[in-house]
Amino acid sequence: MSGLFPRPRAVVAPGAVHVPEWLSPQRQRELVAACREWARGPVPLRHTVLPGGGVMSVQTVCLGWHWQPYRYSRTADDVNGARVAELPEWLAELGREALREAYGGGGPVRTYAPDTALINFYDGTARMGMHRDKEERSAAPVVSLSVGDTCVFRFGNTENRGRPYTDVELASGDLFVFGGPSRFAFHGVPKVYPGTADPATGLSRGRLNLTLRETGLGAPGR
Ligand code: SIN
Ligand code: MN
């Protein structure tokens, strides 16, 4: 939802760029509708179980490749064994548009070919601890799109989970890209602000986040 004051675009760390309200309301509605479909299957949206038996508070469904702690596979062996849905070309193209927006036309933009998307749903109490996206064998940037409730996104350093870090509010429609020297930085979501979503997106409560990545594992189906 648009606030009273425009939120400025910011380079949070080298290679880490926040672009507020990048997704149009129409794009947000389309993403919500698509996520609703993906949440149904072939692999349903569910809470990921960690190797130690803990359960993530966030609910997740993947496209292209299935992520489970801490590897990618084509089938969701920790859920129902089904093959994950394809990552549609329009979503990969949205990822390239996002890189153009964040970095301009050069660099990784021309060759960016995300082959997995992790879709995370946060209810009002869900959180995500500080972690690195490190199962990919590609140093290509991660593109993050948010719809629904505003959250605090903590963007840290590449050394450890602690300081220095920067807390950024990610609201509905915001784009965040982390690549280059920030690609393997720790990051997490310590807080979601329930009730801040604009129901006009089709998501009346909670927060959706899509991260697009290149796995570097080769084309699914091969
Ligand atoms: C993630 O790190 O995979 C998700 C980040 C977010 O929800 O903004
Ligand atoms: Mn992550």
mmCIF file of N, CA and C in Angstrom, residues 31-159:
data_model
loop_
_atom_site.group_PDB
_atom_site.id
_atom_site.type_symbol
_atom_site.label_atom_id
_atom_site.label_comp_id
_atom_site.label_asym_id
_atom_site.label_seq_id
_atom_site.Cartn_x
_atom_site.Cartn_y
_atom_site.Cartn_z
ATOM 1 N N LEU A 31 0.650 -12.254 -9.422
ATOM 2 C CA LEU A 31 1.543 -13.130 -8.650
ATOM 3 C C LEU A 31 0.773 -13.862 -7.553
ATOM 4 N N VAL A 32 -0.129 -13.146 -6.877
ATOM 5 C CA VAL A 32 -0.921 -13.791 -5.817
ATOM 6 C C VAL A 32 -1.754 -14.929 -6.405
ATOM 7 N N ALA A 33 -2.387 -14.656 -7.545
ATOM 8 C CA ALA A 33 -3.223 -15.698 -8.176
ATOM 9 C C ALA A 33 -2.364 -16.895 -8.573
ATOM 10 N N ALA A 34 -1.188 -16.640 -9.141
ATOM 11 C CA ALA A 34 -0.309 -17.741 -9.544
ATOM 12 C C ALA A 34 0.163 -18.525 -8.315
ATOM 13 N N CYS A 35 0.510 -17.811 -7.254
ATOM 14 C CA CYS A 35 0.984 -18.491 -6.037
ATOM 15 C C CYS A 35 -0.108 -19.362 -5.427
ATOM 16 N N ARG A 36 -1.347 -18.908 -5.507
ATOM 17 C CA ARG A 36 -2.454 -19.736 -4.994
ATOM 18 C C ARG A 36 -2.513 -21.080 -5.719
ATOM 19 N N GLU A 37 -2.312 -21.028 -7.035
ATOM 20 C CA GLU A 37 -2.310 -22.276 -7.818
ATOM 21 C C GLU A 37 -1.130 -23.162 -7.423
ATOM 22 N N TRP A 38 0.062 -22.564 -7.382
ATOM 23 C CA TRP A 38 1.261 -23.343 -7.046
ATOM 24 C C TRP A 38 1.155 -23.939 -5.641
ATOM 25 N N ALA A 39 0.449 -23.224 -4.749
ATOM 26 C CA ALA A 39 0.329 -23.713 -3.362
ATOM 27 C C ALA A 39 -0.481 -25.010 -3.287
ATOM 28 N N ARG A 40 -1.278 -25.281 -4.336
ATOM 29 C CA ARG A 40 -2.137 -26.482 -4.329
ATOM 30 C C ARG A 40 -1.373 -27.727 -4.738
ATOM 31 N N GLY A 41 -0.348 -27.573 -5.528
ATOM 32 C CA GLY A 41 0.387 -28.740 -5.958
ATOM 33 C C GLY A 41 0.989 -28.554 -7.321
ATOM 34 N N PRO A 42 1.668 -29.575 -7.843
ATOM 35 C CA PRO A 42 1.752 -30.960 -7.384
ATOM 36 C C PRO A 42 2.418 -31.169 -6.031
ATOM 37 N N VAL A 43 3.250 -30.229 -5.608
ATOM 38 C CA VAL A 43 3.788 -30.294 -4.244
ATOM 39 C C VAL A 43 3.095 -29.178 -3.470
ATOM 40 N N PRO A 44 2.375 -29.493 -2.417
ATOM 41 C CA PRO A 44 1.616 -28.441 -1.732
ATOM 42 C C PRO A 44 2.506 -27.529 -0.891
ATOM 43 N N LEU A 45 2.018 -26.309 -0.711
ATOM 44 C CA LEU A 45 2.650 -25.395 0.243
ATOM 45 C C LEU A 45 2.661 -26.077 1.607
ATOM 46 N N ARG A 46 3.802 -26.091 2.260
ATOM 47 C CA ARG A 46 3.859 -26.760 3.576
ATOM 48 C C ARG A 46 5.023 -26.212 4.385
ATOM 49 N N HIS A 47 5.021 -26.531 5.682
ATOM 50 C CA HIS A 47 6.124 -26.134 6.560
ATOM 51 C C HIS A 47 7.279 -27.115 6.352
ATOM 52 N N THR A 48 8.441 -26.599 6.011
ATOM 53 C CA THR A 48 9.618 -27.454 5.812
ATOM 54 C C THR A 48 10.107 -27.982 7.159
ATOM 55 N N VAL A 49 10.417 -29.283 7.177
ATOM 56 C CA VAL A 49 10.963 -29.903 8.392
ATOM 57 C C VAL A 49 12.489 -29.897 8.287
ATOM 58 N N LEU A 50 13.135 -29.420 9.329
ATOM 59 C CA LEU A 50 14.597 -29.319 9.336
ATOM 60 C C LEU A 50 15.207 -30.655 9.763
ATOM 61 N N PRO A 51 16.474 -30.892 9.422
ATOM 62 C CA PRO A 51 17.085 -32.191 9.732
ATOM 63 C C PRO A 51 17.032 -32.543 11.222
ATOM 64 N N GLY A 52 17.092 -31.551 12.096
ATOM 65 C CA GLY A 52 17.040 -31.819 13.536
ATOM 66 C C GLY A 52 15.631 -32.069 14.059
ATOM 67 N N GLY A 53 14.623 -31.989 13.170
ATOM 68 C CA GLY A 53 13.247 -32.229 13.586
ATOM 69 C C GLY A 53 12.450 -30.950 13.785
ATOM 70 N N GLY A 54 13.120 -29.817 13.804
ATOM 71 C CA GLY A 54 12.412 -28.541 13.921
ATOM 72 C C GLY A 54 11.569 -28.276 12.679
ATOM 73 N N VAL A 55 10.581 -27.432 12.829
ATOM 74 C CA VAL A 55 9.691 -27.122 11.713
ATOM 75 C C VAL A 55 9.757 -25.622 11.456
ATOM 76 N N MET A 56 9.977 -25.248 10.196
ATOM 77 C CA MET A 56 10.044 -23.822 9.877
ATOM 78 C C MET A 56 8.666 -23.182 10.030
ATOM 79 N N SER A 57 8.623 -21.965 10.542
ATOM 80 C CA SER A 57 7.334 -21.290 10.717
ATOM 81 C C SER A 57 6.789 -20.786 9.385
ATOM 82 N N VAL A 58 7.691 -20.565 8.443
ATOM 83 C CA VAL A 58 7.299 -20.149 7.098
ATOM 84 C C VAL A 58 6.778 -21.365 6.331
ATOM 85 N N GLN A 59 5.816 -21.156 5.436
ATOM 86 C CA GLN A 59 5.344 -22.239 4.553
ATOM 87 C C GLN A 59 5.903 -21.999 3.150
ATOM 88 N N THR A 60 6.313 -23.076 2.500
ATOM 89 C CA THR A 60 7.091 -22.949 1.252
ATOM 90 C C THR A 60 6.581 -23.888 0.170
ATOM 91 N N VAL A 61 6.673 -23.409 -1.072
ATOM 92 C CA VAL A 61 6.528 -24.286 -2.239
ATOM 93 C C VAL A 61 7.541 -23.802 -3.285
ATOM 94 N N CYS A 62 8.084 -24.736 -4.044
ATOM 95 C CA CYS A 62 9.166 -24.399 -4.981
ATOM 96 C C CYS A 62 8.735 -24.670 -6.419
ATOM 97 N N LEU A 63 9.351 -23.953 -7.336
ATOM 98 C CA LEU A 63 9.167 -24.176 -8.777
ATOM 99 C C LEU A 63 10.516 -24.523 -9.387
ATOM 100 N N GLY A 64 10.508 -25.330 -10.442
ATOM 101 C CA GLY A 64 11.741 -25.628 -11.170
ATOM 102 C C GLY A 64 12.584 -26.686 -10.492
ATOM 103 N N TRP A 65 13.059 -26.378 -9.323
ATOM 104 C CA TRP A 65 13.780 -27.314 -8.472
ATOM 105 C C TRP A 65 13.198 -27.217 -7.078
ATOM 106 N N HIS A 66 13.185 -28.338 -6.363
ATOM 107 C CA HIS A 66 12.698 -28.369 -4.992
ATOM 108 C C HIS A 66 13.874 -28.174 -4.045
ATOM 109 N N TRP A 67 13.716 -27.220 -3.122
ATOM 110 C CA TRP A 67 14.758 -27.039 -2.098
ATOM 111 C C TRP A 67 14.300 -27.705 -0.815
ATOM 112 N N GLN A 68 15.177 -28.520 -0.274
ATOM 113 C CA GLN A 68 14.955 -28.999 1.084
ATOM 114 C C GLN A 68 16.277 -28.813 1.804
ATOM 115 N N PRO A 69 16.226 -28.655 3.123
ATOM 116 C CA PRO A 69 17.492 -28.388 3.825
ATOM 117 C C PRO A 69 18.433 -29.581 3.678
ATOM 118 N N TYR A 70 19.532 -29.480 3.026
ATOM 119 C CA TYR A 70 20.116 -28.294 2.415
ATOM 120 C C TYR A 70 20.597 -28.677 1.025
ATOM 121 N N ARG A 71 19.645 -28.972 0.144
ATOM 122 C CA ARG A 71 19.991 -29.357 -1.222
ATOM 123 C C ARG A 71 18.783 -29.164 -2.132
ATOM 124 N N TYR A 72 19.067 -29.186 -3.441
ATOM 125 C CA TYR A 72 17.998 -29.134 -4.444
ATOM 126 C C TYR A 72 17.809 -30.499 -5.062
ATOM 127 N N SER A 73 16.576 -30.799 -5.417
ATOM 128 C CA SER A 73 16.281 -32.027 -6.155
ATOM 129 C C SER A 73 15.109 -31.737 -7.083
ATOM 130 N N ARG A 74 14.851 -32.636 -8.031
ATOM 131 C CA ARG A 74 13.727 -32.397 -8.954
ATOM 132 C C ARG A 74 12.399 -32.808 -8.338
ATOM 133 N N THR A 75 12.460 -33.771 -7.444
ATOM 134 C CA THR A 75 11.235 -34.228 -6.791
ATOM 135 C C THR A 75 11.287 -33.872 -5.305
ATOM 136 N N ALA A 76 10.100 -33.666 -4.741
ATOM 137 C CA ALA A 76 10.001 -33.249 -3.337
ATOM 138 C C ALA A 76 10.004 -34.488 -2.445
ATOM 139 N N ASP A 77 11.182 -35.050 -2.267
ATOM 140 C CA ASP A 77 11.286 -36.329 -1.561
ATOM 141 C C ASP A 77 10.930 -36.216 -0.084
ATOM 142 N N ASP A 78 10.987 -35.011 0.458
ATOM 143 C CA ASP A 78 10.638 -34.819 1.876
ATOM 144 C C ASP A 78 9.161 -34.443 2.049
ATOM 145 N N VAL A 79 8.405 -34.393 0.938
ATOM 146 C CA VAL A 79 6.977 -34.028 1.040
ATOM 147 C C VAL A 79 6.129 -35.176 0.491
ATOM 148 N N ASN A 80 5.940 -35.222 -0.823
ATOM 149 C CA ASN A 80 5.076 -36.274 -1.389
ATOM 150 C C ASN A 80 5.728 -36.980 -2.575
ATOM 151 N N GLY A 81 6.983 -36.684 -2.808
ATOM 152 C CA GLY A 81 7.706 -37.363 -3.893
ATOM 153 C C GLY A 81 7.411 -36.839 -5.282
ATOM 154 N N ALA A 82 6.486 -35.869 -5.366
ATOM 155 C CA ALA A 82 6.095 -35.365 -6.691
ATOM 156 C C ALA A 82 7.166 -34.445 -7.255
ATOM 157 N N ARG A 83 7.151 -34.352 -8.569
ATOM 158 C CA ARG A 83 8.026 -33.397 -9.240
ATOM 159 C C ARG A 83 7.428 -32.000 -9.101
ATOM 160 N N VAL A 84 8.269 -31.017 -8.839
ATOM 161 C CA VAL A 84 7.752 -29.665 -8.648
ATOM 162 C C VAL A 84 7.254 -29.100 -9.983
ATOM 163 N N ALA A 85 6.389 -28.094 -9.893
ATOM 164 C CA ALA A 85 5.882 -27.422 -11.101
ATOM 165 C C ALA A 85 7.025 -26.710 -11.814
ATOM 166 N N GLU A 86 6.865 -26.560 -13.119
ATOM 167 C CA GLU A 86 7.860 -25.827 -13.915
ATOM 168 C C GLU A 86 7.902 -24.359 -13.474
ATOM 169 N N LEU A 87 9.052 -23.759 -13.665
ATOM 170 C CA LEU A 87 9.148 -22.308 -13.486
ATOM 171 C C LEU A 87 8.765 -21.679 -14.827
ATOM 172 N N PRO A 88 7.677 -20.923 -14.883
ATOM 173 C CA PRO A 88 7.234 -20.409 -16.185
ATOM 174 C C PRO A 88 8.183 -19.350 -16.733
ATOM 175 N N GLU A 89 8.239 -19.277 -18.049
ATOM 176 C CA GLU A 89 9.143 -18.331 -18.709
ATOM 177 C C GLU A 89 8.814 -16.889 -18.317
ATOM 178 N N TRP A 90 7.530 -16.572 -18.097
ATOM 179 C CA TRP A 90 7.188 -15.188 -17.735
ATOM 180 C C TRP A 90 7.808 -14.796 -16.397
ATOM 181 N N LEU A 91 8.000 -15.790 -15.519
ATOM 182 C CA LEU A 91 8.589 -15.475 -14.216
ATOM 183 C C LEU A 91 10.107 -15.267 -14.352
ATOM 184 N N ALA A 92 10.756 -16.074 -15.202
ATOM 185 C CA ALA A 92 12.187 -15.863 -15.475
ATOM 186 C C ALA A 92 12.388 -14.492 -16.119
ATOM 187 N N GLU A 93 11.481 -14.114 -17.019
ATOM 188 C CA GLU A 93 11.575 -12.804 -17.679
ATOM 189 C C GLU A 93 11.389 -11.674 -16.661
ATOM 190 N N LEU A 94 10.485 -11.879 -15.706
ATOM 191 C CA LEU A 94 10.305 -10.886 -14.637
ATOM 192 C C LEU A 94 11.607 -10.754 -13.837
ATOM 193 N N GLY A 95 12.302 -11.866 -13.650
ATOM 194 C CA GLY A 95 13.598 -11.830 -12.967
ATOM 195 C C GLY A 95 14.616 -11.002 -13.735
ATOM 196 N N ARG A 96 14.629 -11.142 -15.067
ATOM 197 C CA ARG A 96 15.560 -10.341 -15.880
ATOM 198 C C ARG A 96 15.192 -8.853 -15.819
ATOM 199 N N GLU A 97 13.894 -8.581 -15.869
ATOM 200 C CA GLU A 97 13.447 -7.178 -15.715
ATOM 201 C C GLU A 97 13.898 -6.616 -14.376
ATOM 202 N N ALA A 98 13.821 -7.456 -13.359
ATOM 203 C CA ALA A 98 14.218 -7.013 -12.010
ATOM 204 C C ALA A 98 15.701 -6.661 -11.981
ATOM 205 N N LEU A 99 16.536 -7.488 -12.634
ATOM 206 C CA LEU A 99 17.971 -7.187 -12.665
ATOM 207 C C LEU A 99 18.244 -5.906 -13.431
ATOM 208 N N ARG A 100 17.527 -5.720 -14.545
ATOM 209 C CA ARG A 100 17.705 -4.470 -15.306
ATOM 210 C C ARG A 100 17.379 -3.269 -14.426
ATOM 211 N N GLU A 101 16.307 -3.416 -13.646
ATOM 212 C CA GLU A 101 15.901 -2.332 -12.752
ATOM 213 C C GLU A 101 16.981 -2.064 -11.694
ATOM 214 N N ALA A 102 17.513 -3.139 -11.136
ATOM 215 C CA ALA A 102 18.462 -2.984 -10.026
ATOM 216 C C ALA A 102 19.837 -2.537 -10.491
ATOM 217 N N TYR A 103 20.299 -3.112 -11.602
ATOM 218 C CA TYR A 103 21.702 -2.923 -11.991
ATOM 219 C C TYR A 103 21.881 -2.183 -13.313
ATOM 220 N N GLY A 104 20.794 -1.911 -14.045
ATOM 221 C CA GLY A 104 20.950 -1.395 -15.402
ATOM 222 C C GLY A 104 21.135 -2.558 -16.362
ATOM 223 N N GLY A 105 21.458 -2.253 -17.601
ATOM 224 C CA GLY A 105 21.403 -3.286 -18.647
ATOM 225 C C GLY A 105 22.598 -4.204 -18.776
ATOM 226 N N GLY A 106 23.709 -3.900 -18.129
ATOM 227 C CA GLY A 106 24.924 -4.692 -18.365
ATOM 228 C C GLY A 106 25.034 -5.883 -17.429
ATOM 229 N N GLY A 107 26.271 -6.325 -17.244
ATOM 230 C CA GLY A 107 26.594 -7.356 -16.254
ATOM 231 C C GLY A 107 25.786 -8.616 -16.396
ATOM 232 N N PRO A 108 25.240 -9.102 -15.271
ATOM 233 C CA PRO A 108 24.587 -10.416 -15.280
ATOM 234 C C PRO A 108 23.225 -10.426 -15.972
ATOM 235 N N VAL A 109 22.725 -9.242 -16.362
ATOM 236 C CA VAL A 109 21.349 -9.152 -16.850
ATOM 237 C C VAL A 109 21.151 -9.968 -18.127
ATOM 238 N N ARG A 110 22.108 -9.882 -19.040
ATOM 239 C CA ARG A 110 21.919 -10.517 -20.354
ATOM 240 C C ARG A 110 21.827 -12.025 -20.255
ATOM 241 N N THR A 111 22.559 -12.594 -19.288
ATOM 242 C CA THR A 111 22.632 -14.054 -19.228
ATOM 243 C C THR A 111 21.787 -14.646 -18.100
ATOM 244 N N TYR A 112 21.091 -13.793 -17.335
ATOM 245 C CA TYR A 112 20.384 -14.307 -16.152
ATOM 246 C C TYR A 112 19.288 -15.292 -16.563
ATOM 247 N N ALA A 113 19.333 -16.493 -16.028
ATOM 248 C CA ALA A 113 18.354 -17.527 -16.365
ATOM 249 C C ALA A 113 17.964 -18.277 -15.089
ATOM 250 N N PRO A 114 17.133 -17.629 -14.241
ATOM 251 C CA PRO A 114 16.744 -18.305 -12.992
ATOM 252 C C PRO A 114 15.995 -19.593 -13.312
ATOM 253 N N ASP A 115 16.342 -20.666 -12.600
ATOM 254 C CA ASP A 115 15.689 -21.956 -12.869
ATOM 255 C C ASP A 115 14.994 -22.501 -11.632
ATOM 256 N N THR A 116 14.964 -21.722 -10.554
ATOM 257 C CA THR A 116 14.161 -22.120 -9.405
ATOM 258 C C THR A 116 13.567 -20.883 -8.748
ATOM 259 N N ALA A 117 12.392 -21.070 -8.165
ATOM 260 C CA ALA A 117 11.755 -20.025 -7.360
ATOM 261 C C ALA A 117 11.301 -20.666 -6.063
ATOM 262 N N LEU A 118 11.647 -20.041 -4.948
ATOM 263 C CA LEU A 118 11.115 -20.461 -3.649
ATOM 264 C C LEU A 118 10.038 -19.464 -3.265
ATOM 265 N N ILE A 119 8.853 -19.970 -3.017
ATOM 266 C CA ILE A 119 7.725 -19.123 -2.656
ATOM 267 C C ILE A 119 7.459 -19.364 -1.179
ATOM 268 N N ASN A 120 7.603 -18.311 -0.399
ATOM 269 C CA ASN A 120 7.418 -18.427 1.048
ATOM 270 C C ASN A 120 6.192 -17.646 1.470
ATOM 271 N N PHE A 121 5.379 -18.258 2.335
ATOM 272 C CA PHE A 121 4.223 -17.562 2.902
ATOM 273 C C PHE A 121 4.443 -17.405 4.403
ATOM 274 N N TYR A 122 4.304 -16.160 4.853
ATOM 275 C CA TYR A 122 4.454 -15.844 6.277
ATOM 276 C C TYR A 122 3.090 -15.459 6.825
ATOM 277 N N ASP A 123 2.618 -16.196 7.842
ATOM 278 C CA ASP A 123 1.454 -15.675 8.566
ATOM 279 C C ASP A 123 1.991 -14.634 9.547
ATOM 280 N N GLY A 124 1.132 -14.091 10.399
ATOM 281 C CA GLY A 124 1.557 -12.977 11.249
ATOM 282 C C GLY A 124 2.680 -13.313 12.211
ATOM 283 N N THR A 125 2.881 -14.604 12.497
ATOM 284 C CA THR A 125 3.890 -14.974 13.498
ATOM 285 C C THR A 125 5.127 -15.630 12.881
ATOM 286 N N ALA A 126 5.111 -15.881 11.575
ATOM 287 C CA ALA A 126 6.248 -16.577 10.955
ATOM 288 C C ALA A 126 7.480 -15.664 10.904
ATOM 289 N N ARG A 127 8.611 -16.296 10.952
ATOM 290 C CA ARG A 127 9.905 -15.601 10.900
ATOM 291 C C ARG A 127 10.842 -16.438 10.051
ATOM 292 N N MET A 128 11.951 -15.830 9.649
ATOM 293 C CA MET A 128 13.015 -16.630 9.041
ATOM 294 C C MET A 128 14.340 -16.204 9.652
ATOM 295 N N GLY A 129 15.060 -17.168 10.203
ATOM 296 C CA GLY A 129 16.338 -16.877 10.857
ATOM 297 C C GLY A 129 17.404 -16.478 9.844
ATOM 298 N N MET A 130 18.489 -15.931 10.348
ATOM 299 C CA MET A 130 19.584 -15.495 9.484
ATOM 300 C C MET A 130 20.243 -16.717 8.832
ATOM 301 N N HIS A 131 20.379 -16.658 7.527
ATOM 302 C CA HIS A 131 20.935 -17.776 6.752
ATOM 303 C C HIS A 131 21.532 -17.210 5.470
ATOM 304 N N ARG A 132 22.244 -18.060 4.761
ATOM 305 C CA ARG A 132 22.736 -17.685 3.427
ATOM 306 C C ARG A 132 22.075 -18.590 2.405
ATOM 307 N N ASP A 133 21.809 -18.090 1.208
ATOM 308 C CA ASP A 133 21.325 -18.930 0.105
ATOM 309 C C ASP A 133 22.586 -19.505 -0.528
ATOM 310 N N LYS A 134 22.948 -20.723 -0.124
ATOM 311 C CA LYS A 134 24.273 -21.225 -0.505
ATOM 312 C C LYS A 134 24.237 -22.613 -1.147
ATOM 313 N N GLU A 135 23.043 -23.140 -1.405
ATOM 314 C CA GLU A 135 22.979 -24.451 -2.059
ATOM 315 C C GLU A 135 23.116 -24.350 -3.578
ATOM 316 N N GLU A 136 23.093 -23.121 -4.109
ATOM 317 C CA GLU A 136 23.218 -22.929 -5.553
ATOM 318 C C GLU A 136 24.693 -23.027 -5.949
ATOM 319 N N ARG A 137 24.903 -23.580 -7.131
ATOM 320 C CA ARG A 137 26.283 -23.630 -7.662
ATOM 321 C C ARG A 137 26.487 -22.523 -8.672
ATOM 322 N N SER A 138 25.836 -21.436 -8.480
ATOM 323 C CA SER A 138 25.919 -20.266 -9.354
ATOM 324 C C SER A 138 26.002 -19.043 -8.457
ATOM 325 N N ALA A 139 26.808 -18.094 -8.887
ATOM 326 C CA ALA A 139 26.923 -16.838 -8.130
ATOM 327 C C ALA A 139 26.002 -15.768 -8.707
ATOM 328 N N ALA A 140 25.064 -16.171 -9.579
ATOM 329 C CA ALA A 140 24.116 -15.206 -10.153
ATOM 330 C C ALA A 140 23.249 -14.614 -9.036
ATOM 331 N N PRO A 141 22.767 -13.393 -9.231
ATOM 332 C CA PRO A 141 22.009 -12.723 -8.167
ATOM 333 C C PRO A 141 20.718 -13.455 -7.791
ATOM 334 N N VAL A 142 20.252 -13.173 -6.590
ATOM 335 C CA VAL A 142 18.933 -13.612 -6.122
ATOM 336 C C VAL A 142 17.986 -12.423 -6.266
ATOM 337 N N VAL A 143 16.829 -12.669 -6.854
ATOM 338 C CA VAL A 143 15.791 -11.642 -7.016
ATOM 339 C C VAL A 143 14.668 -11.959 -6.040
ATOM 340 N N SER A 144 14.301 -11.003 -5.201
ATOM 341 C CA SER A 144 13.266 -11.206 -4.187
ATOM 342 C C SER A 144 12.106 -10.251 -4.421
ATOM 343 N N LEU A 145 10.893 -10.818 -4.486
ATOM 344 C CA LEU A 145 9.673 -10.039 -4.717
ATOM 345 C C LEU A 145 8.735 -10.266 -3.537
ATOM 346 N N SER A 146 8.159 -9.202 -3.029
ATOM 347 C CA SER A 146 7.299 -9.318 -1.853
ATOM 348 C C SER A 146 5.897 -8.793 -2.147
ATOM 349 N N VAL A 147 4.893 -9.492 -1.614
ATOM 350 C CA VAL A 147 3.497 -9.061 -1.742
ATOM 351 C C VAL A 147 2.808 -9.315 -0.394
ATOM 352 N N GLY A 148 1.967 -8.374 0.029
ATOM 353 C CA GLY A 148 1.193 -8.573 1.252
ATOM 354 C C GLY A 148 1.753 -7.773 2.411
ATOM 355 N N ASP A 149 1.700 -8.368 3.617
ATOM 356 C CA ASP A 149 2.137 -7.653 4.818
ATOM 357 C C ASP A 149 3.583 -7.166 4.693
ATOM 358 N N THR A 150 3.836 -6.022 5.265
ATOM 359 C CA THR A 150 5.203 -5.480 5.372
ATOM 360 C C THR A 150 5.991 -6.317 6.382
ATOM 361 N N CYS A 151 7.290 -6.454 6.135
ATOM 362 C CA CYS A 151 8.155 -7.166 7.087
ATOM 363 C C CYS A 151 9.428 -6.371 7.318
ATOM 364 N N VAL A 152 10.174 -6.809 8.323
ATOM 365 C CA VAL A 152 11.557 -6.353 8.485
ATOM 366 C C VAL A 152 12.445 -7.395 7.829
ATOM 367 N N PHE A 153 13.216 -6.975 6.846
ATOM 368 C CA PHE A 153 14.185 -7.843 6.168
ATOM 369 C C PHE A 153 15.563 -7.426 6.669
ATOM 370 N N ARG A 154 16.238 -8.360 7.305
ATOM 371 C CA ARG A 154 17.566 -8.048 7.875
ATOM 372 C C ARG A 154 18.632 -8.500 6.896
ATOM 373 N N PHE A 155 19.414 -7.564 6.402
ATOM 374 C CA PHE A 155 20.444 -7.900 5.422
ATOM 375 C C PHE A 155 21.807 -7.697 6.049
ATOM 376 N N GLY A 156 22.539 -8.787 6.189
ATOM 377 C CA GLY A 156 23.779 -8.767 6.963
ATOM 378 C C GLY A 156 25.030 -8.819 6.121
ATOM 379 N N ASN A 157 26.023 -9.474 6.665
ATOM 380 C CA ASN A 157 27.349 -9.542 6.033
ATOM 381 C C ASN A 157 27.619 -10.986 5.611
ATOM 382 N N THR A 158 28.745 -11.199 4.941
ATOM 383 C CA THR A 158 29.024 -12.546 4.419
ATOM 384 C C THR A 158 29.764 -13.423 5.432
ATOM 385 N N GLU A 159 30.099 -12.850 6.610
ATOM 386 C CA GLU A 159 30.947 -13.582 7.563
ATOM 387 C C GLU A 159 30.163 -14.345 8.617
#
